């Protein structure tokens, strides 16, 4: 075959598929309980949210590398390396989200016992993380060293931004949202997950693209971060005024555990984040 592009493209996809399968198998081996029983017999939604989020980081995180440079065999190494990086970050997110949400660490042997609320927040963090990782692989840099350094720096910055987003959301929300999540509040978990996923989506718009200078890149990231925090909370209160009418408000959603309203609020926050991300991407570029 004169043109290796089709074969390279297939191999890139195969690397992702095998890597995700290997990651799924490894997690099954590391947990002390029967994953099959928890997922398919006990219908453990909280644990399923964790596993789905883990795969999301792997696949979405590396997706911007798949289909790139298909005429160059070295692209296979980049896809494999990106998948390993995304997998390590997904694994590191487990203790990080435990500390963020619960203030303690969940043992792998008891990962099947966390409430659905915690699983939802962890899923939201994984979604945000996956978008951040994907964005760091998009675009060109003047050198390989600069590109790798930018990947590391903006990955760390993105993770920090997600953690801050959770604590900021907990601070501005009426009541004790963090304690509510830890106690099993599904509505608190839904809203927090939406905020985390939305912040990651907006940061994707700021981070994805060609590297220019450190000053421009950091300024764009900072602007996007501020826009995400302010924009989402303005949208949150607008939704409260015009959508959550009658006996359903931002306050009663959590007090009365109004899950349908919380799911709608979470959906609308993500919908708001999509155009914000697109606008931020245009501004940064």
PDB file of C-alpha atoms in Angstrom:
ATOM      1  CA  UNK A   1       0.000   0.000   0.000  1.00  0.00           C
ATOM      2  CA  UNK A   2       1.521   3.276  -1.137  1.00  0.00           C
ATOM      3  CA  UNK A   3      -0.559   5.436   1.190  1.00  0.00           C
ATOM      4  CA  UNK A   4      -0.238   4.311   4.827  1.00  0.00           C
ATOM      5  CA  UNK A   5      -2.855   6.805   6.075  1.00  0.00           C
ATOM      6  CA  UNK A   6      -5.829   4.381   6.194  1.00  0.00           C
ATOM      7  CA  UNK A   7      -3.820   1.768   8.086  1.00  0.00           C
ATOM      8  CA  UNK A   8      -2.409   4.339  10.514  1.00  0.00           C
ATOM      9  CA  UNK A   9      -5.893   5.709  11.164  1.00  0.00           C
ATOM     10  CA  UNK A  10      -7.211   2.222  11.908  1.00  0.00           C
ATOM     11  CA  UNK A  11      -4.284   1.522  14.223  1.00  0.00           C
ATOM     12  CA  UNK A  12      -4.886   4.791  16.077  1.00  0.00           C
ATOM     13  CA  UNK A  13      -8.468   3.761  16.783  1.00  0.00           C
ATOM     14  CA  UNK A  14      -7.332   0.260  17.717  1.00  0.00           C
ATOM     15  CA  UNK A  15      -4.875   1.675  20.264  1.00  0.00           C
ATOM     16  CA  UNK A  16      -7.707   3.579  21.954  1.00  0.00           C
ATOM     17  CA  UNK A  17     -10.028   0.562  21.961  1.00  0.00           C
ATOM     18  CA  UNK A  18      -7.385  -1.777  23.372  1.00  0.00           C
ATOM     19  CA  UNK A  19      -6.276   0.831  25.909  1.00  0.00           C
ATOM     20  CA  UNK A  20      -9.815   1.386  27.184  1.00  0.00           C
ATOM     21  CA  UNK A  21     -10.389  -2.356  27.383  1.00  0.00           C
ATOM     22  CA  UNK A  22      -7.133  -2.848  29.260  1.00  0.00           C
ATOM     23  CA  UNK A  23      -8.052  -0.043  31.659  1.00  0.00           C
ATOM     24  CA  UNK A  24     -11.476  -1.571  32.297  1.00  0.00           C
ATOM     25  CA  UNK A  25      -9.904  -4.970  32.983  1.00  0.00           C
ATOM     26  CA  UNK A  26      -7.279  -3.464  35.283  1.00  0.00           C
ATOM     27  CA  UNK A  27      -9.856  -1.648  37.407  1.00  0.00           C
ATOM     28  CA  UNK A  28     -11.810  -4.903  37.698  1.00  0.00           C
ATOM     29  CA  UNK A  29      -8.676  -6.612  38.942  1.00  0.00           C
ATOM     30  CA  UNK A  30      -7.808  -3.888  41.462  1.00  0.00           C
ATOM     31  CA  UNK A  31     -11.196  -3.776  43.182  1.00  0.00           C
ATOM     32  CA  UNK A  32     -11.805  -6.336  45.917  1.00  0.00           C
ATOM     33  CA  UNK A  33     -15.510  -6.736  45.107  1.00  0.00           C
ATOM     34  CA  UNK A  34     -17.215  -8.362  42.117  1.00  0.00           C
ATOM     35  CA  UNK A  35     -17.505  -5.593  39.517  1.00  0.00           C
ATOM     36  CA  UNK A  36     -19.855  -7.665  37.377  1.00  0.00           C
ATOM     37  CA  UNK A  37     -22.255  -8.107  40.280  1.00  0.00           C
ATOM     38  CA  UNK A  38     -22.153  -4.427  41.228  1.00  0.00           C
ATOM     39  CA  UNK A  39     -22.655  -3.097  37.722  1.00  0.00           C
ATOM     40  CA  UNK A  40     -25.045  -5.562  36.122  1.00  0.00           C
ATOM     41  CA  UNK A  41     -26.820  -7.311  39.012  1.00  0.00           C
ATOM     42  CA  UNK A  42     -26.982  -4.753  41.815  1.00  0.00           C
ATOM     43  CA  UNK A  43     -27.399  -1.812  39.385  1.00  0.00           C
ATOM     44  CA  UNK A  44     -24.961   0.288  41.391  1.00  0.00           C
ATOM     45  CA  UNK A  45     -25.438   3.623  39.611  1.00  0.00           C
ATOM     46  CA  UNK A  46     -22.842   5.442  41.697  1.00  0.00           C
ATOM     47  CA  UNK A  47     -20.141   2.951  40.786  1.00  0.00           C
ATOM     48  CA  UNK A  48     -21.274   2.941  37.155  1.00  0.00           C
ATOM     49  CA  UNK A  49     -20.919   6.750  37.088  1.00  0.00           C
ATOM     50  CA  UNK A  50     -17.336   6.360  38.243  1.00  0.00           C
ATOM     51  CA  UNK A  51     -16.517   3.754  35.600  1.00  0.00           C
ATOM     52  CA  UNK A  52     -18.214   5.731  32.814  1.00  0.00           C
ATOM     53  CA  UNK A  53     -16.340   8.874  33.837  1.00  0.00           C
ATOM     54  CA  UNK A  54     -13.020   7.005  33.799  1.00  0.00           C
ATOM     55  CA  UNK A  55     -13.627   5.866  30.218  1.00  0.00           C
ATOM     56  CA  UNK A  56     -14.765   9.380  29.248  1.00  0.00           C
ATOM     57  CA  UNK A  57     -11.408  10.834  30.284  1.00  0.00           C
ATOM     58  CA  UNK A  58      -9.568   8.159  28.313  1.00  0.00           C
ATOM     59  CA  UNK A  59     -11.544   8.419  25.083  1.00  0.00           C
ATOM     60  CA  UNK A  60     -12.420  12.122  24.949  1.00  0.00           C
ATOM     61  CA  UNK A  61      -9.034  13.107  26.362  1.00  0.00           C
ATOM     62  CA  UNK A  62      -7.141  11.445  23.524  1.00  0.00           C
ATOM     63  CA  UNK A  63      -9.759  11.991  20.797  1.00  0.00           C
ATOM     64  CA  UNK A  64      -8.078  15.115  19.410  1.00  0.00           C
ATOM     65  CA  UNK A  65      -4.981  13.037  18.589  1.00  0.00           C
ATOM     66  CA  UNK A  66      -6.916  10.394  16.666  1.00  0.00           C
ATOM     67  CA  UNK A  67      -7.012  11.230  12.959  1.00  0.00           C
ATOM     68  CA  UNK A  68      -4.075  13.628  13.197  1.00  0.00           C
ATOM     69  CA  UNK A  69      -0.887  13.119  11.177  1.00  0.00           C
ATOM     70  CA  UNK A  70      -2.184   9.865   9.698  1.00  0.00           C
ATOM     71  CA  UNK A  71       0.611   9.908   7.145  1.00  0.00           C
ATOM     72  CA  UNK A  72       3.228   9.697   9.905  1.00  0.00           C
ATOM     73  CA  UNK A  73       3.823   6.442  11.805  1.00  0.00           C
ATOM     74  CA  UNK A  74       5.040   8.399  14.813  1.00  0.00           C
ATOM     75  CA  UNK A  75       1.444   9.533  15.376  1.00  0.00           C
ATOM     76  CA  UNK A  76       0.791   6.075  16.833  1.00  0.00           C
ATOM     77  CA  UNK A  77       3.247   6.825  19.630  1.00  0.00           C
ATOM     78  CA  UNK A  78       1.501  10.128  20.340  1.00  0.00           C
ATOM     79  CA  UNK A  79      -1.901   8.434  20.554  1.00  0.00           C
ATOM     80  CA  UNK A  80      -0.544   5.709  22.843  1.00  0.00           C
ATOM     81  CA  UNK A  81       1.276   8.235  25.009  1.00  0.00           C
ATOM     82  CA  UNK A  82      -1.774  10.470  25.192  1.00  0.00           C
ATOM     83  CA  UNK A  83      -3.940   7.533  26.225  1.00  0.00           C
ATOM     84  CA  UNK A  84      -1.524   6.561  28.991  1.00  0.00           C
ATOM     85  CA  UNK A  85      -1.455  10.184  30.197  1.00  0.00           C
ATOM     86  CA  UNK A  86      -5.255  10.409  30.204  1.00  0.00           C
ATOM     87  CA  UNK A  87      -5.517   7.092  32.056  1.00  0.00           C
ATOM     88  CA  UNK A  88      -3.074   8.202  34.749  1.00  0.00           C
ATOM     89  CA  UNK A  89      -4.994  11.446  35.216  1.00  0.00           C
ATOM     90  CA  UNK A  90      -8.276   9.552  35.485  1.00  0.00           C
ATOM     91  CA  UNK A  91      -6.745   7.311  38.149  1.00  0.00           C
ATOM     92  CA  UNK A  92      -5.381  10.329  40.049  1.00  0.00           C
ATOM     93  CA  UNK A  93      -8.828  11.924  39.970  1.00  0.00           C
ATOM     94  CA  UNK A  94     -10.193   9.274  42.347  1.00  0.00           C
ATOM     95  CA  UNK A  95      -8.266  10.342  45.479  1.00  0.00           C
ATOM     96  CA  UNK A  96      -8.529  13.982  44.406  1.00  0.00           C
ATOM     97  CA  UNK A  97     -12.320  13.906  44.204  1.00  0.00           C
ATOM     98  CA  UNK A  98     -12.478  11.975  47.473  1.00  0.00           C
ATOM     99  CA  UNK A  99     -10.551  14.760  49.169  1.00  0.00           C
ATOM    100  CA  UNK A 100     -12.590  17.425  47.385  1.00  0.00           C
ATOM    101  CA  UNK A 101     -16.001  15.974  48.218  1.00  0.00           C
ATOM    102  CA  UNK A 102     -15.546  13.893  51.346  1.00  0.00           C
ATOM    103  CA  UNK A 103     -12.365  15.221  52.902  1.00  0.00           C
ATOM    104  CA  UNK A 104     -11.097  11.657  53.153  1.00  0.00           C
ATOM    105  CA  UNK A 105     -10.005   8.804  50.906  1.00  0.00           C
ATOM    106  CA  UNK A 106     -12.205   6.000  49.645  1.00  0.00           C
ATOM    107  CA  UNK A 107     -10.517   2.623  49.604  1.00  0.00           C
ATOM    108  CA  UNK A 108     -10.789   0.614  46.409  1.00  0.00           C
ATOM    109  CA  UNK A 109     -12.409  -2.123  48.474  1.00  0.00           C
ATOM    110  CA  UNK A 110     -15.280   0.223  49.411  1.00  0.00           C
ATOM    111  CA  UNK A 111     -15.637   2.078  46.114  1.00  0.00           C
ATOM    112  CA  UNK A 112     -18.915   0.258  45.569  1.00  0.00           C
ATOM    113  CA  UNK A 113     -20.376   1.790  48.736  1.00  0.00           C
ATOM    114  CA  UNK A 114     -20.260   5.507  47.901  1.00  0.00           C
ATOM    115  CA  UNK A 115     -23.669   7.197  47.467  1.00  0.00           C
ATOM    116  CA  UNK A 116     -25.022   8.182  44.066  1.00  0.00           C
ATOM    117  CA  UNK A 117     -24.509  11.866  44.883  1.00  0.00           C
ATOM    118  CA  UNK A 118     -20.751  11.359  45.168  1.00  0.00           C
ATOM    119  CA  UNK A 119     -20.730   9.286  41.984  1.00  0.00           C
ATOM    120  CA  UNK A 120     -22.481  12.102  40.115  1.00  0.00           C
ATOM    121  CA  UNK A 121     -19.993  14.737  41.261  1.00  0.00           C
ATOM    122  CA  UNK A 122     -17.126  12.432  40.349  1.00  0.00           C
ATOM    123  CA  UNK A 123     -18.675  11.937  36.905  1.00  0.00           C
ATOM    124  CA  UNK A 124     -18.929  15.715  36.474  1.00  0.00           C
ATOM    125  CA  UNK A 125     -15.280  16.083  37.453  1.00  0.00           C
ATOM    126  CA  UNK A 126     -14.295  13.378  34.966  1.00  0.00           C
ATOM    127  CA  UNK A 127     -16.233  15.134  32.206  1.00  0.00           C
ATOM    128  CA  UNK A 128     -14.512  18.415  32.991  1.00  0.00           C
ATOM    129  CA  UNK A 129     -11.149  16.663  33.178  1.00  0.00           C
ATOM    130  CA  UNK A 130     -11.706  14.906  29.862  1.00  0.00           C
ATOM    131  CA  UNK A 131     -12.447  18.232  28.163  1.00  0.00           C
ATOM    132  CA  UNK A 132      -9.332  19.823  29.687  1.00  0.00           C
ATOM    133  CA  UNK A 133      -7.088  16.929  28.622  1.00  0.00           C
ATOM    134  CA  UNK A 134      -8.516  16.958  25.108  1.00  0.00           C
ATOM    135  CA  UNK A 135      -7.919  20.693  24.758  1.00  0.00           C
ATOM    136  CA  UNK A 136      -4.251  20.408  25.729  1.00  0.00           C
ATOM    137  CA  UNK A 137      -3.650  18.084  22.762  1.00  0.00           C
ATOM    138  CA  UNK A 138      -5.220  20.458  20.212  1.00  0.00           C
ATOM    139  CA  UNK A 139      -3.032  22.762  18.136  1.00  0.00           C
ATOM    140  CA  UNK A 140       0.612  23.241  17.313  1.00  0.00           C
ATOM    141  CA  UNK A 141       3.567  24.492  19.376  1.00  0.00           C
ATOM    142  CA  UNK A 142       6.892  25.937  18.193  1.00  0.00           C
ATOM    143  CA  UNK A 143       8.766  22.909  19.580  1.00  0.00           C
ATOM    144  CA  UNK A 144       8.081  19.528  21.126  1.00  0.00           C
ATOM    145  CA  UNK A 145       9.448  20.689  24.470  1.00  0.00           C
ATOM    146  CA  UNK A 146       7.201  23.740  24.545  1.00  0.00           C
ATOM    147  CA  UNK A 147       4.229  21.602  23.577  1.00  0.00           C
ATOM    148  CA  UNK A 148       4.841  19.064  26.342  1.00  0.00           C
ATOM    149  CA  UNK A 149       5.369  21.807  28.920  1.00  0.00           C
ATOM    150  CA  UNK A 150       2.147  23.509  27.817  1.00  0.00           C
ATOM    151  CA  UNK A 151       0.268  20.203  28.127  1.00  0.00           C
ATOM    152  CA  UNK A 152       1.529  19.739  31.668  1.00  0.00           C
ATOM    153  CA  UNK A 153       0.937  23.327  32.764  1.00  0.00           C
ATOM    154  CA  UNK A 154      -2.568  23.695  31.380  1.00  0.00           C
ATOM    155  CA  UNK A 155      -3.589  20.251  32.596  1.00  0.00           C
ATOM    156  CA  UNK A 156      -2.583  21.180  36.145  1.00  0.00           C
ATOM    157  CA  UNK A 157      -4.245  24.590  35.775  1.00  0.00           C
ATOM    158  CA  UNK A 158      -7.421  22.978  34.474  1.00  0.00           C
ATOM    159  CA  UNK A 159      -7.588  20.475  37.328  1.00  0.00           C
ATOM    160  CA  UNK A 160      -7.051  23.283  39.845  1.00  0.00           C
ATOM    161  CA  UNK A 161      -9.818  25.285  38.162  1.00  0.00           C
ATOM    162  CA  UNK A 162     -12.231  22.360  38.522  1.00  0.00           C
ATOM    163  CA  UNK A 163     -11.442  21.973  42.221  1.00  0.00           C
ATOM    164  CA  UNK A 164     -11.906  25.718  42.783  1.00  0.00           C
ATOM    165  CA  UNK A 165     -15.176  25.575  40.833  1.00  0.00           C
ATOM    166  CA  UNK A 166     -16.550  22.945  43.208  1.00  0.00           C
ATOM    167  CA  UNK A 167     -15.599  24.865  46.334  1.00  0.00           C
ATOM    168  CA  UNK A 168     -16.809  28.165  44.873  1.00  0.00           C
ATOM    169  CA  UNK A 169     -20.113  26.562  43.944  1.00  0.00           C
ATOM    170  CA  UNK A 170     -20.430  25.151  47.438  1.00  0.00           C
ATOM    171  CA  UNK A 171     -19.730  28.594  48.909  1.00  0.00           C
ATOM    172  CA  UNK A 172     -22.308  30.504  46.850  1.00  0.00           C
ATOM    173  CA  UNK A 173     -25.050  27.886  47.094  1.00  0.00           C
ATOM    174  CA  UNK A 174     -27.583  28.317  49.839  1.00  0.00           C
ATOM    175  CA  UNK A 175     -27.112  25.669  52.499  1.00  0.00           C
ATOM    176  CA  UNK A 176     -24.248  23.230  52.911  1.00  0.00           C
ATOM    177  CA  UNK A 177     -23.874  21.772  49.420  1.00  0.00           C
ATOM    178  CA  UNK A 178     -20.643  19.868  50.050  1.00  0.00           C
ATOM    179  CA  UNK A 179     -22.094  18.268  53.177  1.00  0.00           C
ATOM    180  CA  UNK A 180     -25.280  17.533  51.251  1.00  0.00           C
ATOM    181  CA  UNK A 181     -23.350  15.672  48.564  1.00  0.00           C
ATOM    182  CA  UNK A 182     -21.447  13.652  51.174  1.00  0.00           C
ATOM    183  CA  UNK A 183     -24.743  12.813  52.902  1.00  0.00           C
ATOM    184  CA  UNK A 184     -26.277  11.453  49.702  1.00  0.00           C
ATOM    185  CA  UNK A 185     -28.125  14.480  48.309  1.00  0.00           C
ATOM    186  CA  UNK A 186     -28.791  13.601  44.665  1.00  0.00           C
ATOM    187  CA  UNK A 187     -29.893  17.133  43.721  1.00  0.00           C
ATOM    188  CA  UNK A 188     -26.682  18.598  45.120  1.00  0.00           C
ATOM    189  CA  UNK A 189     -24.750  15.982  43.158  1.00  0.00           C
ATOM    190  CA  UNK A 190     -26.547  16.754  39.894  1.00  0.00           C
ATOM    191  CA  UNK A 191     -25.980  20.496  40.096  1.00  0.00           C
ATOM    192  CA  UNK A 192     -22.346  20.147  41.156  1.00  0.00           C
ATOM    193  CA  UNK A 193     -21.673  17.696  38.334  1.00  0.00           C
ATOM    194  CA  UNK A 194     -23.160  20.127  35.818  1.00  0.00           C
ATOM    195  CA  UNK A 195     -20.991  22.982  37.104  1.00  0.00           C
ATOM    196  CA  UNK A 196     -17.823  20.879  36.862  1.00  0.00           C
ATOM    197  CA  UNK A 197     -18.625  19.612  33.391  1.00  0.00           C
ATOM    198  CA  UNK A 198     -19.565  23.111  32.211  1.00  0.00           C
ATOM    199  CA  UNK A 199     -16.354  24.675  33.531  1.00  0.00           C
ATOM    200  CA  UNK A 200     -14.343  21.982  31.742  1.00  0.00           C
ATOM    201  CA  UNK A 201     -16.268  22.661  28.534  1.00  0.00           C
ATOM    202  CA  UNK A 202     -15.596  26.409  28.712  1.00  0.00           C
ATOM    203  CA  UNK A 203     -11.919  25.859  29.502  1.00  0.00           C
ATOM    204  CA  UNK A 204     -11.731  23.604  26.449  1.00  0.00           C
ATOM    205  CA  UNK A 205     -12.728  26.585  24.330  1.00  0.00           C
ATOM    206  CA  UNK A 206      -9.930  28.656  25.826  1.00  0.00           C
ATOM    207  CA  UNK A 207      -7.164  26.035  25.797  1.00  0.00           C
ATOM    208  CA  UNK A 208      -7.704  24.290  22.461  1.00  0.00           C
ATOM    209  CA  UNK A 209      -5.731  25.809  19.615  1.00  0.00           C
ATOM    210  CA  UNK A 210      -2.232  26.684  18.499  1.00  0.00           C
ATOM    211  CA  UNK A 211       0.257  27.869  21.100  1.00  0.00           C
ATOM    212  CA  UNK A 212       1.179  31.533  20.644  1.00  0.00           C
ATOM    213  CA  UNK A 213       3.040  32.929  23.644  1.00  0.00           C
ATOM    214  CA  UNK A 214       2.908  32.084  27.327  1.00  0.00           C
ATOM    215  CA  UNK A 215       1.449  35.500  28.126  1.00  0.00           C
ATOM    216  CA  UNK A 216      -1.349  35.178  25.564  1.00  0.00           C
ATOM    217  CA  UNK A 217      -2.121  31.584  26.506  1.00  0.00           C
ATOM    218  CA  UNK A 218      -2.263  32.256  30.239  1.00  0.00           C
ATOM    219  CA  UNK A 219      -4.307  35.418  29.726  1.00  0.00           C
ATOM    220  CA  UNK A 220      -6.819  33.538  27.602  1.00  0.00           C
ATOM    221  CA  UNK A 221      -7.056  30.773  30.175  1.00  0.00           C
ATOM    222  CA  UNK A 222      -7.614  33.274  32.981  1.00  0.00           C
ATOM    223  CA  UNK A 223     -10.318  35.119  31.047  1.00  0.00           C
ATOM    224  CA  UNK A 224     -12.099  31.866  30.265  1.00  0.00           C
ATOM    225  CA  UNK A 225     -11.942  30.837  33.890  1.00  0.00           C
ATOM    226  CA  UNK A 226     -13.473  34.115  35.046  1.00  0.00           C
ATOM    227  CA  UNK A 227     -16.137  33.970  32.344  1.00  0.00           C
ATOM    228  CA  UNK A 228     -17.022  30.393  33.298  1.00  0.00           C
ATOM    229  CA  UNK A 229     -17.466  31.199  36.984  1.00  0.00           C
ATOM    230  CA  UNK A 230     -19.427  34.408  36.462  1.00  0.00           C
ATOM    231  CA  UNK A 231     -21.399  33.275  33.415  1.00  0.00           C
ATOM    232  CA  UNK A 232     -22.604  30.048  34.971  1.00  0.00           C
ATOM    233  CA  UNK A 233     -23.843  31.751  38.120  1.00  0.00           C
ATOM    234  CA  UNK A 234     -25.610  34.488  36.193  1.00  0.00           C
ATOM    235  CA  UNK A 235     -27.246  31.739  34.118  1.00  0.00           C
ATOM    236  CA  UNK A 236     -28.116  29.864  37.319  1.00  0.00           C
ATOM    237  CA  UNK A 237     -30.102  32.784  38.694  1.00  0.00           C
ATOM    238  CA  UNK A 238     -31.721  33.547  35.337  1.00  0.00           C
ATOM    239  CA  UNK A 239     -32.906  29.937  35.235  1.00  0.00           C
ATOM    240  CA  UNK A 240     -34.226  30.359  38.766  1.00  0.00           C
ATOM    241  CA  UNK A 241     -36.243  33.449  37.765  1.00  0.00           C
ATOM    242  CA  UNK A 242     -37.713  32.208  34.485  1.00  0.00           C
ATOM    243  CA  UNK A 243     -37.742  28.385  34.593  1.00  0.00           C
ATOM    244  CA  UNK A 244     -37.921  27.255  38.224  1.00  0.00           C
ATOM    245  CA  UNK A 245     -41.282  28.816  38.976  1.00  0.00           C
ATOM    246  CA  UNK A 246     -43.923  28.211  41.622  1.00  0.00           C
ATOM    247  CA  UNK A 247     -42.880  26.031  44.551  1.00  0.00           C
ATOM    248  CA  UNK A 248     -39.618  25.065  42.872  1.00  0.00           C
ATOM    249  CA  UNK A 249     -36.634  27.387  43.371  1.00  0.00           C
ATOM    250  CA  UNK A 250     -32.883  27.085  43.748  1.00  0.00           C
ATOM    251  CA  UNK A 251     -33.465  26.871  47.491  1.00  0.00           C
ATOM    252  CA  UNK A 252     -36.215  24.260  47.508  1.00  0.00           C
ATOM    253  CA  UNK A 253     -34.474  22.010  44.962  1.00  0.00           C
ATOM    254  CA  UNK A 254     -32.042  20.837  47.622  1.00  0.00           C
ATOM    255  CA  UNK A 255     -34.255  21.258  50.677  1.00  0.00           C
ATOM    256  CA  UNK A 256     -36.959  19.032  49.160  1.00  0.00           C
ATOM    257  CA  UNK A 257     -34.708  16.952  46.897  1.00  0.00           C
ATOM    258  CA  UNK A 258     -36.632  17.895  43.750  1.00  0.00           C
ATOM    259  CA  UNK A 259     -34.671  15.651  41.418  1.00  0.00           C
ATOM    260  CA  UNK A 260     -36.487  16.522  38.203  1.00  0.00           C
ATOM    261  CA  UNK A 261     -35.844  20.224  38.682  1.00  0.00           C
ATOM    262  CA  UNK A 262     -32.218  19.540  39.569  1.00  0.00           C
ATOM    263  CA  UNK A 263     -31.777  17.453  36.409  1.00  0.00           C
ATOM    264  CA  UNK A 264     -33.290  20.254  34.306  1.00  0.00           C
ATOM    265  CA  UNK A 265     -31.054  22.841  35.987  1.00  0.00           C
ATOM    266  CA  UNK A 266     -28.001  20.666  35.342  1.00  0.00           C
ATOM    267  CA  UNK A 267     -28.960  20.246  31.682  1.00  0.00           C
ATOM    268  CA  UNK A 268     -29.531  23.969  31.169  1.00  0.00           C
ATOM    269  CA  UNK A 269     -26.202  24.887  32.782  1.00  0.00           C
ATOM    270  CA  UNK A 270     -24.391  22.631  30.305  1.00  0.00           C
ATOM    271  CA  UNK A 271     -26.415  24.127  27.432  1.00  0.00           C
ATOM    272  CA  UNK A 272     -25.345  27.610  28.525  1.00  0.00           C
ATOM    273  CA  UNK A 273     -21.713  26.486  28.680  1.00  0.00           C
ATOM    274  CA  UNK A 274     -21.704  25.402  25.016  1.00  0.00           C
ATOM    275  CA  UNK A 275     -22.122  28.884  23.471  1.00  0.00           C
ATOM    276  CA  UNK A 276     -19.874  30.391  26.144  1.00  0.00           C
ATOM    277  CA  UNK A 277     -17.156  27.914  25.168  1.00  0.00           C
ATOM    278  CA  UNK A 278     -17.592  28.745  21.485  1.00  0.00           C
ATOM    279  CA  UNK A 279     -17.389  32.497  22.182  1.00  0.00           C
ATOM    280  CA  UNK A 280     -14.310  32.078  24.360  1.00  0.00           C
ATOM    281  CA  UNK A 281     -12.619  30.011  21.651  1.00  0.00           C
ATOM    282  CA  UNK A 282     -13.217  32.759  19.075  1.00  0.00           C
ATOM    283  CA  UNK A 283     -11.871  35.418  21.441  1.00  0.00           C
ATOM    284  CA  UNK A 284      -8.746  33.483  22.369  1.00  0.00           C
ATOM    285  CA  UNK A 285      -7.923  32.700  18.751  1.00  0.00           C
TER     286      UNK A 285
END
